[in-house]
mmCIF file of C-alpha atoms in Angstrom:
data_model
loop_
_atom_site.group_PDB
_atom_site.id
_atom_site.type_symbol
_atom_site.label_atom_id
_atom_site.label_comp_id
_atom_site.label_asym_id
_atom_site.label_seq_id
_atom_site.Cartn_x
_atom_site.Cartn_y
_atom_site.Cartn_z
ATOM 1 C CA SER A 1 53.303 -11.483 -93.283
ATOM 2 C CA SER A 2 50.318 -13.530 -92.594
ATOM 3 C CA ARG A 3 50.918 -13.633 -89.210
ATOM 4 C CA ARG A 4 48.978 -10.171 -88.835
ATOM 5 C CA ARG A 5 45.882 -10.947 -90.245
ATOM 6 C CA HIS A 6 44.877 -12.854 -87.385
ATOM 7 C CA THR A 7 41.193 -11.146 -85.713
ATOM 8 C CA ARG A 8 42.034 -9.121 -82.201
ATOM 9 C CA PHE A 9 38.435 -10.119 -81.629
ATOM 10 C CA GLU A 10 38.232 -14.037 -80.929
ATOM 11 C CA PRO A 11 42.112 -14.165 -80.310
ATOM 12 C CA LYS A 12 42.168 -17.138 -78.687
ATOM 13 C CA SER A 13 40.036 -18.664 -81.227
ATOM 14 C CA ARG A 14 41.085 -18.510 -84.170
ATOM 15 C CA GLY A 15 44.950 -16.332 -83.966
ATOM 16 C CA LEU A 16 46.321 -17.840 -80.596
ATOM 17 C CA GLY A 17 46.144 -20.884 -82.235
ATOM 18 C CA ASP A 18 48.005 -20.199 -85.788
ATOM 19 C CA VAL A 19 50.402 -19.270 -83.250
ATOM 20 C CA TYR A 20 50.936 -21.492 -81.314
ATOM 21 C CA LYS A 21 50.294 -24.681 -83.163
ATOM 22 C CA ARG A 22 53.852 -23.614 -84.305
ATOM 23 C CA GLN A 23 55.118 -23.802 -81.019
ATOM 24 C CA LEU A 24 53.229 -26.539 -78.966
ATOM 25 C CA GLY A 25 54.470 -27.369 -75.382
ATOM 26 C CA ASN A 26 56.217 -23.884 -74.557
ATOM 27 C CA ARG A 27 54.455 -22.361 -71.736
ATOM 28 C CA ILE A 28 52.372 -19.455 -71.218
ATOM 29 C CA GLY A 29 52.466 -16.330 -68.833
ATOM 30 C CA LEU A 30 49.451 -13.856 -69.249
ATOM 31 C CA LEU A 31 49.859 -9.892 -68.097
ATOM 32 C CA CYS A 32 46.222 -9.210 -68.431
ATOM 33 C CA ASN A 33 43.113 -7.594 -66.020
ATOM 34 C CA PRO A 34 39.566 -7.321 -66.313
ATOM 35 C CA ALA A 35 39.189 -5.724 -69.744
ATOM 36 C CA SER A 36 41.102 -8.571 -71.349
ATOM 37 C CA VAL A 37 37.989 -10.231 -71.952
ATOM 38 C CA ASP A 38 36.583 -10.892 -75.700
ATOM 39 C CA ARG A 39 33.202 -9.540 -76.970
ATOM 40 C CA ASN A 40 31.479 -12.169 -75.322
ATOM 41 C CA PHE A 41 32.919 -11.117 -72.547
ATOM 42 C CA SER A 42 35.382 -14.124 -71.840
ATOM 43 C CA HIS A 43 38.233 -13.780 -70.045
ATOM 44 C CA ALA A 44 41.958 -14.077 -72.193
ATOM 45 C CA SER A 45 42.930 -16.064 -69.303
ATOM 46 C CA GLU A 46 39.996 -18.972 -69.713
ATOM 47 C CA LEU A 47 40.132 -18.996 -73.379
ATOM 48 C CA ILE A 48 43.639 -19.816 -73.193
ATOM 49 C CA ARG A 49 43.178 -22.483 -70.790
ATOM 50 C CA ARG A 50 40.525 -23.651 -72.482
ATOM 51 C CA LYS A 51 42.927 -24.129 -75.371
ATOM 52 C CA PHE A 52 45.711 -24.764 -74.165
ATOM 53 C CA PRO A 53 44.911 -27.451 -71.163
ATOM 54 C CA GLY A 54 47.456 -27.081 -68.232
ATOM 55 C CA ARG A 55 50.253 -24.578 -70.084
ATOM 56 C CA LEU A 56 49.053 -21.413 -68.580
ATOM 57 C CA LYS A 57 51.615 -21.142 -66.008
ATOM 58 C CA ALA A 58 51.394 -17.552 -63.932
ATOM 59 C CA LEU A 59 49.447 -14.386 -64.820
ATOM 60 C CA TYR A 60 50.710 -10.925 -64.504
ATOM 61 C CA SER A 61 49.490 -8.018 -63.206
ATOM 62 C CA PRO A 62 49.333 -4.435 -64.146
ATOM 63 C CA GLN A 63 48.356 -0.698 -62.082
ATOM 64 C CA HIS A 64 44.839 -1.209 -60.337
ATOM 65 C CA GLY A 65 45.774 -4.927 -59.549
ATOM 66 C CA LEU A 66 45.031 -7.844 -61.569
ATOM 67 C CA PHE A 67 41.200 -6.980 -60.911
ATOM 68 C CA ALA A 68 41.515 -3.722 -61.276
ATOM 69 C CA GLU A 69 40.826 -2.702 -57.234
ATOM 70 C CA LYS A 70 42.839 -0.371 -56.769
ATOM 71 C CA GLN A 71 41.568 3.144 -56.780
ATOM 72 C CA ASP A 72 44.187 5.109 -56.851
ATOM 73 C CA ASN A 73 48.365 5.899 -57.923
ATOM 74 C CA MET A 74 50.448 3.889 -55.641
ATOM 75 C CA ILE A 75 48.713 2.048 -54.241
ATOM 76 C CA GLU A 76 50.488 -1.216 -54.260
ATOM 77 C CA SER A 77 48.676 -4.255 -55.313
ATOM 78 C CA ASN A 78 50.528 -8.201 -54.202
ATOM 79 C CA ASP A 79 51.977 -10.856 -55.548
ATOM 80 C CA MET A 80 49.107 -14.143 -54.441
ATOM 81 C CA VAL A 81 48.217 -17.493 -56.038
ATOM 82 C CA HIS A 82 44.790 -17.487 -58.162
ATOM 83 C CA PRO A 83 42.200 -17.897 -56.009
ATOM 84 C CA SER A 84 40.805 -20.366 -58.648
ATOM 85 C CA SER A 85 43.429 -21.624 -60.968
ATOM 86 C CA LYS A 86 46.094 -21.936 -58.299
ATOM 87 C CA ILE A 87 48.921 -20.238 -60.087
ATOM 88 C CA PRO A 88 51.133 -17.692 -59.532
ATOM 89 C CA VAL A 89 49.971 -14.102 -60.166
ATOM 90 C CA PHE A 90 52.926 -11.307 -60.434
ATOM 91 C CA SER A 91 52.810 -7.408 -59.463
ATOM 92 C CA LEU A 92 53.781 -5.352 -61.906
ATOM 93 C CA TYR A 93 53.020 -2.436 -59.980
ATOM 94 C CA GLY A 94 53.992 -3.497 -56.414
ATOM 95 C CA ARG A 95 56.971 -4.188 -55.047
ATOM 96 C CA THR A 96 59.051 -4.402 -58.306
ATOM 97 C CA ARG A 97 57.830 -2.299 -61.879
ATOM 98 C CA ILE A 98 60.318 -4.830 -63.732
ATOM 99 C CA PRO A 99 59.700 -8.361 -64.318
ATOM 100 C CA GLU A 100 62.404 -10.543 -62.409
ATOM 101 C CA LYS A 101 64.176 -13.230 -64.225
ATOM 102 C CA THR A 102 62.087 -15.600 -61.138
ATOM 103 C CA MET A 103 59.057 -13.740 -62.415
ATOM 104 C CA LEU A 104 59.800 -15.085 -65.664
ATOM 105 C CA ASP A 105 61.387 -18.367 -64.864
ATOM 106 C CA PRO A 106 57.608 -20.067 -65.430
ATOM 107 C CA ILE A 107 57.723 -19.036 -68.862
ATOM 108 C CA ASP A 108 58.254 -19.069 -72.503
ATOM 109 C CA ILE A 109 55.931 -16.894 -73.809
ATOM 110 C CA LEU A 110 54.328 -13.878 -71.957
ATOM 111 C CA ILE A 111 51.062 -12.849 -73.266
ATOM 112 C CA ILE A 112 49.745 -9.748 -73.413
ATOM 113 C CA ASP A 113 46.418 -8.623 -73.287
ATOM 114 C CA LEU A 114 46.127 -4.696 -71.793
ATOM 115 C CA GLN A 115 43.472 -2.657 -72.803
ATOM 116 C CA ASP A 116 45.423 1.396 -73.410
ATOM 117 C CA VAL A 117 44.179 4.555 -73.495
ATOM 118 C CA GLY A 118 45.767 6.355 -76.404
ATOM 119 C CA THR A 119 47.919 8.617 -73.876
ATOM 120 C CA ARG A 120 51.059 9.044 -72.642
ATOM 121 C CA VAL A 121 50.420 9.077 -69.138
ATOM 122 C CA TYR A 122 49.070 6.003 -68.703
ATOM 123 C CA THR A 123 51.167 3.690 -67.344
ATOM 124 C CA PHE A 124 50.407 0.553 -69.186
ATOM 125 C CA ILE A 125 52.812 0.974 -72.144
ATOM 126 C CA TYR A 126 55.848 1.433 -69.484
ATOM 127 C CA THR A 127 54.851 -2.021 -68.203
ATOM 128 C CA VAL A 128 54.745 -3.834 -71.888
ATOM 129 C CA SER A 129 58.191 -1.679 -72.238
ATOM 130 C CA TYR A 130 59.604 -2.995 -69.197
ATOM 131 C CA CYS A 131 58.301 -6.512 -69.983
ATOM 132 C CA LEU A 132 59.702 -6.037 -73.019
ATOM 133 C CA GLU A 133 63.787 -5.415 -71.611
ATOM 134 C CA ALA A 134 63.296 -7.921 -69.297
ATOM 135 C CA ALA A 135 62.243 -10.565 -72.073
ATOM 136 C CA LYS A 136 65.437 -9.423 -74.196
ATOM 137 C CA LYS A 137 67.100 -10.047 -71.420
ATOM 138 C CA TYR A 138 65.681 -13.394 -69.931
ATOM 139 C CA GLY A 139 65.479 -15.353 -73.188
ATOM 140 C CA LYS A 140 61.175 -14.700 -73.388
ATOM 141 C CA LYS A 141 58.972 -14.150 -76.991
ATOM 142 C CA VAL A 142 56.357 -11.991 -76.413
ATOM 143 C CA VAL A 143 52.801 -11.735 -77.858
ATOM 144 C CA ILE A 144 50.582 -8.814 -77.889
ATOM 145 C CA LEU A 145 47.284 -9.548 -78.832
ATOM 146 C CA ASP A 146 46.302 -5.901 -79.600
ATOM 147 C CA ARG A 147 43.215 -3.928 -79.379
ATOM 148 C CA PRO A 148 42.297 -0.814 -80.469
ATOM 149 C CA ASN A 149 42.800 2.935 -79.792
ATOM 150 C CA PRO A 150 39.901 4.609 -77.794
ATOM 151 C CA VAL A 151 40.561 7.687 -78.813
ATOM 152 C CA THR A 152 41.163 7.200 -82.555
ATOM 153 C CA GLY A 153 44.332 6.180 -84.350
ATOM 154 C CA CYS A 154 44.350 9.585 -87.025
ATOM 155 C CA ILE A 155 44.633 11.794 -84.487
ATOM 156 C CA THR A 156 48.097 12.763 -82.641
ATOM 157 C CA GLU A 157 48.343 16.044 -80.021
ATOM 158 C CA GLY A 158 50.245 17.580 -77.452
ATOM 159 C CA ASN A 159 53.798 18.034 -76.645
ATOM 160 C CA LEU A 160 56.462 15.111 -77.181
ATOM 161 C CA LEU A 161 58.149 14.699 -73.586
ATOM 162 C CA THR A 162 61.208 15.943 -72.383
ATOM 163 C CA ILE A 163 63.891 13.309 -70.454
ATOM 164 C CA GLU A 164 64.222 16.064 -67.941
ATOM 165 C CA CYS A 165 59.790 14.540 -67.116
ATOM 166 C CA ALA A 166 60.837 10.855 -68.131
ATOM 167 C CA SER A 167 59.222 8.775 -65.198
ATOM 168 C CA PHE A 168 56.825 5.668 -64.789
ATOM 169 C CA VAL A 169 54.380 8.439 -66.421
ATOM 170 C CA GLY A 170 56.239 9.063 -69.812
ATOM 171 C CA ARG A 171 59.732 7.153 -70.761
ATOM 172 C CA TYR A 172 59.867 7.775 -74.301
ATOM 173 C CA PRO A 173 59.363 11.384 -76.071
ATOM 174 C CA ILE A 174 56.285 10.715 -77.742
ATOM 175 C CA PRO A 175 52.984 13.248 -77.599
ATOM 176 C CA MET A 176 50.325 12.738 -74.877
ATOM 177 C CA ARG A 177 47.366 11.525 -77.314
ATOM 178 C CA HIS A 178 50.319 8.784 -79.739
ATOM 179 C CA GLY A 179 47.133 7.812 -81.668
ATOM 180 C CA LEU A 180 48.620 3.961 -81.906
ATOM 181 C CA THR A 181 47.600 0.503 -80.358
ATOM 182 C CA ILE A 182 48.961 -0.884 -78.074
ATOM 183 C CA GLY A 183 50.795 -3.810 -80.720
ATOM 184 C CA GLU A 184 52.019 -0.538 -82.359
ATOM 185 C CA LEU A 185 53.477 1.806 -79.687
ATOM 186 C CA SER A 186 55.258 -1.662 -78.995
ATOM 187 C CA LEU A 187 56.390 -1.963 -82.353
ATOM 188 C CA LEU A 188 57.773 1.337 -81.721
ATOM 189 C CA ILE A 189 59.595 1.558 -78.788
ATOM 190 C CA ASN A 190 61.074 -2.413 -79.078
ATOM 191 C CA HIS A 191 62.972 -1.045 -82.420
ATOM 192 C CA ASP A 192 63.344 2.662 -82.102
ATOM 193 C CA TYR A 193 64.744 2.765 -78.203
ATOM 194 C CA HIS A 194 66.677 -0.789 -79.083
ATOM 195 C CA ILE A 195 65.144 -3.426 -77.007
ATOM 196 C CA GLY A 196 65.583 -5.929 -79.525
ATOM 197 C CA ALA A 197 63.124 -8.092 -78.118
ATOM 198 C CA ASP A 198 61.650 -10.944 -79.824
ATOM 199 C CA LEU A 199 57.685 -9.066 -80.040
ATOM 200 C CA GLU A 200 54.650 -10.379 -81.994
ATOM 201 C CA VAL A 201 51.531 -8.364 -82.859
ATOM 202 C CA ILE A 202 48.601 -10.079 -82.924
ATOM 203 C CA PRO A 203 46.876 -7.342 -84.902
ATOM 204 C CA MET A 204 42.506 -7.031 -85.141
ATOM 205 C CA GLN A 205 40.990 -7.289 -88.102
ATOM 206 C CA GLY A 206 37.859 -4.662 -88.858
ATOM 207 C CA TRP A 207 39.355 -2.159 -86.228
ATOM 208 C CA LYS A 208 40.376 1.782 -88.615
ATOM 209 C CA ARG A 209 42.330 4.475 -87.838
ATOM 210 C CA LYS A 210 39.394 6.631 -87.408
ATOM 211 C CA MET A 211 37.846 4.681 -85.122
ATOM 212 C CA PHE A 212 36.777 6.228 -81.858
ATOM 213 C CA PHE A 213 35.641 3.222 -79.597
ATOM 214 C CA GLN A 214 32.088 3.652 -79.292
ATOM 215 C CA ASP A 215 32.525 2.543 -83.486
ATOM 216 C CA THR A 216 33.661 -0.414 -82.578
ATOM 217 C CA GLY A 217 30.261 -2.336 -80.986
ATOM 218 C CA LEU A 218 32.900 -4.029 -78.898
ATOM 219 C CA PRO A 219 32.173 -3.492 -74.947
ATOM 220 C CA TRP A 220 34.002 -1.739 -72.781
ATOM 221 C CA ILE A 221 35.185 -3.069 -69.433
ATOM 222 C CA SER A 222 37.555 -0.883 -66.969
ATOM 223 C CA PRO A 223 40.954 -0.869 -68.000
ATOM 224 C CA SER A 224 40.989 1.229 -64.763
ATOM 225 C CA PRO A 225 39.105 2.110 -61.956
ATOM 226 C CA ASN A 226 39.058 5.731 -63.251
ATOM 227 C CA LEU A 227 37.992 4.570 -66.515
ATOM 228 C CA PRO A 228 34.782 3.734 -66.475
ATOM 229 C CA SER A 229 33.384 4.809 -70.137
ATOM 230 C CA PRO A 230 34.642 5.635 -73.347
ATOM 231 C CA VAL A 231 33.603 8.784 -72.637
ATOM 232 C CA SER A 232 35.959 8.772 -69.499
ATOM 233 C CA ALA A 233 38.293 7.608 -71.940
ATOM 234 C CA MET A 234 37.367 10.544 -74.515
ATOM 235 C CA VAL A 235 38.705 13.179 -71.953
ATOM 236 C CA TYR A 236 41.563 11.719 -70.246
ATOM 237 C CA PRO A 237 44.542 13.496 -72.238
ATOM 238 C CA GLY A 238 43.511 16.528 -70.696
ATOM 239 C CA GLN A 239 41.669 16.190 -67.729
ATOM 240 C CA VAL A 240 44.775 13.955 -66.994
ATOM 241 C CA LEU A 241 46.620 17.574 -66.392
ATOM 242 C CA TRP A 242 44.151 18.357 -63.041
ATOM 243 C CA GLU A 243 46.145 15.609 -61.662
ATOM 244 C CA GLY A 244 49.042 17.629 -60.885
ATOM 245 C CA THR A 245 46.712 20.149 -59.420
ATOM 246 C CA ASN A 246 44.983 21.142 -56.827
ATOM 247 C CA VAL A 247 41.855 20.943 -58.525
ATOM 248 C CA SER A 248 40.024 17.802 -58.401
ATOM 249 C CA GLU A 249 39.725 15.470 -61.232
ATOM 250 C CA GLY A 250 36.715 13.455 -60.264
ATOM 251 C CA ARG A 251 37.572 11.364 -58.385
ATOM 252 C CA GLY A 252 35.332 10.058 -55.634
ATOM 253 C CA THR A 253 32.687 10.694 -58.152
ATOM 254 C CA THR A 254 30.701 8.670 -60.781
ATOM 255 C CA LEU A 255 32.106 10.632 -63.465
ATOM 256 C CA PRO A 256 35.819 10.330 -63.067
ATOM 257 C CA PHE A 257 37.594 13.113 -65.597
ATOM 258 C CA GLU A 258 34.408 13.354 -66.718
ATOM 259 C CA ILE A 259 34.056 16.615 -63.968
ATOM 260 C CA PHE A 260 36.362 18.399 -62.735
ATOM 261 C CA GLY A 261 36.314 21.177 -59.846
ATOM 262 C CA ALA A 262 37.108 22.793 -56.430
ATOM 263 C CA PRO A 263 35.451 24.562 -53.800
ATOM 264 C CA PHE A 264 36.716 27.931 -54.335
ATOM 265 C CA ILE A 265 36.025 27.530 -58.360
ATOM 266 C CA ASN A 266 33.808 30.170 -59.931
ATOM 267 C CA PRO A 267 32.158 28.767 -62.843
ATOM 268 C CA GLU A 268 30.418 31.928 -64.340
ATOM 269 C CA LEU A 269 33.323 34.009 -64.047
ATOM 270 C CA LEU A 270 35.347 31.436 -65.729
ATOM 271 C CA LEU A 271 32.423 30.381 -68.341
ATOM 272 C CA SER A 272 31.972 34.430 -69.248
ATOM 273 C CA THR A 273 36.513 34.338 -70.097
ATOM 274 C CA LEU A 274 36.352 31.638 -72.055
ATOM 275 C CA ASP A 275 36.375 31.378 -75.468
ATOM 276 C CA LYS A 276 33.843 28.782 -76.947
ATOM 277 C CA ASN A 277 35.440 28.954 -80.203
ATOM 278 C CA LYS A 278 38.572 27.671 -78.960
ATOM 279 C CA LEU A 279 36.931 25.232 -76.512
ATOM 280 C CA PRO A 280 35.492 22.929 -80.022
ATOM 281 C CA GLY A 281 33.688 20.007 -79.832
ATOM 282 C CA ILE A 282 32.270 20.358 -76.399
ATOM 283 C CA MET A 283 29.690 22.103 -73.953
ATOM 284 C CA LEU A 284 30.447 22.795 -70.767
ATOM 285 C CA ARG A 285 28.419 22.467 -68.034
ATOM 286 C CA PRO A 286 28.207 23.803 -64.347
ATOM 287 C CA VAL A 287 27.968 21.292 -61.689
ATOM 288 C CA VAL A 288 28.781 21.172 -57.850
ATOM 289 C CA PHE A 289 29.587 17.599 -56.614
ATOM 290 C CA GLU A 290 31.378 15.603 -53.511
ATOM 291 C CA PRO A 291 33.755 13.265 -53.770
ATOM 292 C CA THR A 292 33.901 10.503 -51.778
ATOM 293 C CA SER A 293 37.432 10.049 -51.571
ATOM 294 C CA ASN A 294 40.392 12.047 -52.743
ATOM 295 C CA LYS A 295 41.075 15.365 -52.863
ATOM 296 C CA TRP A 296 37.910 17.146 -51.798
ATOM 297 C CA LYS A 297 36.602 14.481 -50.238
ATOM 298 C CA GLY A 298 32.763 15.519 -48.396
ATOM 299 C CA SER A 299 33.452 19.140 -49.948
ATOM 300 C CA ALA A 300 31.175 20.265 -52.561
ATOM 301 C CA CYS A 301 33.448 21.395 -55.735
ATOM 302 C CA ASN A 302 31.761 23.496 -58.147
ATOM 303 C CA GLY A 303 32.947 23.268 -61.554
ATOM 304 C CA PHE A 304 31.571 21.844 -64.634
ATOM 305 C CA GLN A 305 31.303 18.516 -66.752
ATOM 306 C CA ILE A 306 32.685 18.089 -69.994
ATOM 307 C CA HIS A 307 29.935 17.336 -72.401
ATOM 308 C CA VAL A 308 31.985 15.813 -75.932
ATOM 309 C CA THR A 309 29.766 16.986 -78.515
ATOM 310 C CA ASN A 310 32.241 16.659 -81.807
ATOM 311 C CA PRO A 311 35.104 13.927 -80.791
ATOM 312 C CA TYR A 312 36.326 14.817 -83.810
ATOM 313 C CA LYS A 313 36.606 18.413 -83.329
ATOM 314 C CA PHE A 314 37.652 17.899 -79.299
ATOM 315 C CA THR A 315 41.356 18.620 -78.725
ATOM 316 C CA PRO A 316 41.843 17.659 -75.198
ATOM 317 C CA TYR A 317 44.810 18.867 -74.350
ATOM 318 C CA ILE A 318 44.510 21.784 -75.399
ATOM 319 C CA THR A 319 41.063 22.086 -74.210
ATOM 320 C CA THR A 320 42.431 21.300 -70.240
ATOM 321 C CA LEU A 321 45.680 23.397 -70.912
ATOM 322 C CA ARG A 322 42.924 26.433 -71.341
ATOM 323 C CA LEU A 323 40.962 25.205 -68.791
ATOM 324 C CA LEU A 324 43.460 25.245 -66.024
ATOM 325 C CA GLN A 325 44.913 28.613 -67.456
ATOM 326 C CA ALA A 326 41.832 30.058 -66.710
ATOM 327 C CA VAL A 327 41.452 28.523 -63.085
ATOM 328 C CA ILE A 328 45.049 30.202 -62.416
ATOM 329 C CA SER A 329 43.959 33.717 -63.697
ATOM 330 C CA HIS A 330 40.762 33.995 -61.609
ATOM 331 C CA HIS A 331 42.212 31.859 -58.710
ATOM 332 C CA GLY A 332 45.421 31.889 -58.011
ATOM 333 C CA ASP A 333 45.238 32.979 -55.052
ATOM 334 C CA ARG A 334 43.467 29.535 -54.184
ATOM 335 C CA PHE A 335 44.826 27.189 -56.665
ATOM 336 C CA GLN A 336 48.101 24.722 -56.329
ATOM 337 C CA TRP A 337 50.174 22.385 -58.270
ATOM 338 C CA LYS A 338 50.095 19.412 -56.213
ATOM 339 C CA ARG A 339 53.405 18.242 -54.673
ATOM 340 C CA PRO A 340 55.553 14.972 -54.355
ATOM 341 C CA PRO A 341 55.347 11.940 -54.329
ATOM 342 C CA TYR A 342 53.321 11.400 -58.007
ATOM 343 C CA GLU A 343 54.723 7.684 -59.147
ATOM 344 C CA TYR A 344 57.421 6.643 -57.691
ATOM 345 C CA GLU A 345 59.079 10.533 -57.658
ATOM 346 C CA PHE A 346 59.504 12.235 -54.312
ATOM 347 C CA GLU A 347 61.336 15.514 -55.666
ATOM 348 C CA ARG A 348 60.006 16.864 -59.284
ATOM 349 C CA GLN A 349 56.500 18.302 -59.922
ATOM 350 C CA PRO A 350 53.833 16.017 -60.261
ATOM 351 C CA ILE A 351 52.371 18.321 -62.477
ATOM 352 C CA ASP A 352 55.897 18.660 -64.825
ATOM 353 C CA LEU A 353 55.700 14.743 -65.492
ATOM 354 C CA ILE A 354 52.008 14.734 -66.177
ATOM 355 C CA ILE A 355 52.568 17.744 -68.836
ATOM 356 C CA GLY A 356 56.379 16.248 -69.711
ATOM 357 C CA ASP A 357 58.142 19.649 -70.598
ATOM 358 C CA GLN A 358 58.659 22.172 -67.292
ATOM 359 C CA THR A 359 58.790 25.196 -70.465
ATOM 360 C CA ILE A 360 55.151 24.280 -71.140
ATOM 361 C CA ARG A 361 54.247 24.407 -67.364
ATOM 362 C CA ARG A 362 56.007 27.691 -66.578
ATOM 363 C CA ARG A 363 54.210 29.047 -69.847
ATOM 364 C CA VAL A 364 50.826 28.368 -68.705
ATOM 365 C CA GLU A 365 51.135 29.820 -65.437
ATOM 366 C CA ASN A 366 52.521 33.222 -66.771
ATOM 367 C CA LEU A 367 48.907 33.336 -68.604
ATOM 368 C CA ASP A 368 51.170 32.813 -72.076
ATOM 369 C CA ASP A 369 48.967 32.961 -75.214
ATOM 370 C CA ILE A 370 47.477 28.937 -75.340
ATOM 371 C CA GLU A 371 47.910 29.238 -79.421
ATOM 372 C CA ARG A 372 51.325 30.356 -79.415
ATOM 373 C CA ILE A 373 52.006 27.559 -76.724
ATOM 374 C CA GLU A 374 50.648 24.876 -78.885
ATOM 375 C CA LYS A 375 52.826 26.350 -82.103
ATOM 376 C CA SER A 376 56.083 25.740 -80.343
ATOM 377 C CA TRP A 377 55.613 22.049 -80.524
ATOM 378 C CA LEU A 378 54.369 21.663 -83.583
ATOM 379 C CA GLU A 379 56.798 20.766 -85.332
ATOM 380 C CA ASP A 380 58.286 17.896 -82.954
ATOM 381 C CA LEU A 381 54.939 16.329 -83.131
ATOM 382 C CA LYS A 382 54.733 16.589 -86.688
ATOM 383 C CA THR A 383 58.098 14.296 -86.747
ATOM 384 C CA PHE A 384 56.350 11.697 -84.170
ATOM 385 C CA THR A 385 53.347 11.337 -86.509
ATOM 386 C CA GLU A 386 55.624 10.543 -89.299
ATOM 387 C CA ALA A 387 57.942 8.458 -88.309
ATOM 388 C CA SER A 388 55.470 6.706 -86.548
ATOM 389 C CA GLN A 389 53.674 5.340 -88.960
ATOM 390 C CA LYS A 390 56.052 2.632 -89.760
ATOM 391 C CA PHE A 391 54.522 0.956 -87.550
ATOM 392 C CA HIS A 392 51.334 1.351 -88.551
ATOM 393 C CA LEU A 393 49.423 -2.115 -88.593
ATOM 394 C CA TYR A 394 45.368 -0.636 -90.303
ATOM 395 C CA SER A 395 45.069 1.784 -92.681
#
């Protein structure tokens, strides 16, 4: 339809105007955070207020808060009144993660403007899914302003989530690297999981599926505190696995997810047994770092920084599985899986929720061949990749 040709990069001055001239008088809500800006760094809330004076009635915040000020997992934000606009701000990562009727009563249309990072465990997509369910239940319309998948829309990677590992870091059987924009994935969820919300996606102009974020010419604003650059987003689909271990994923440093390590790791030993030909597209540089918070706070950690040399050859998920298995192999006496809680799950192992399959975790710790493990999910990955194409909005 013609509405799918509106620009994303200047949505408020062009795309939204065309949408809402058909719906004059509707009250607007906005799910956003600091990354909800246009190419000129103007925030979506301000642009909406200028375009539709008096109609922005409520704001909604995902994990990490409206200002992305909450650093870690399970650090909640509270409902509040916005300090300048004086409209209510409802937290969707606080006392509830599911929009309640009273939260949606002030609005008719919920606009969602969030920068996803193309990875199954990133919680924004599940906040969107809960919003779709609530919108259907309470008779609200949802409009998603699409944004680039920063790790491209042409590469998928990893196993699909199994139902026993479903959680707030994985509600649906999708791969770790899903290859969709937030708009495309929302269309898939709304259709394939029979939500049936009144959903409209405003697509981008000029985005191609092969683009990494660096190719877009857009400014990178951290969607969450520990993804400070496009490179951190690039390594995240694999490096997030360290969250389920006692190895630091670099939180509490200036290079979260790009660096990883622990006091007990011997980098030379790991390098001596890692086949560089099976770690394409990167260089591993030994580093020592001291986190100022989180795991190993104040302790010198030995590890590596991942330098991405060829993003199209780099396979982040497989790369970190290989690194993880090497640490288990050489440092099994000190290595540990992290214990619960993790993202509101108090019994199941965090690593199972992150990997999304208990069998794969067991095979990794039993030192099964990673190539053989990867082959076990390739058919499912192919099926997902082909089935998801019907929701593609871009070539």
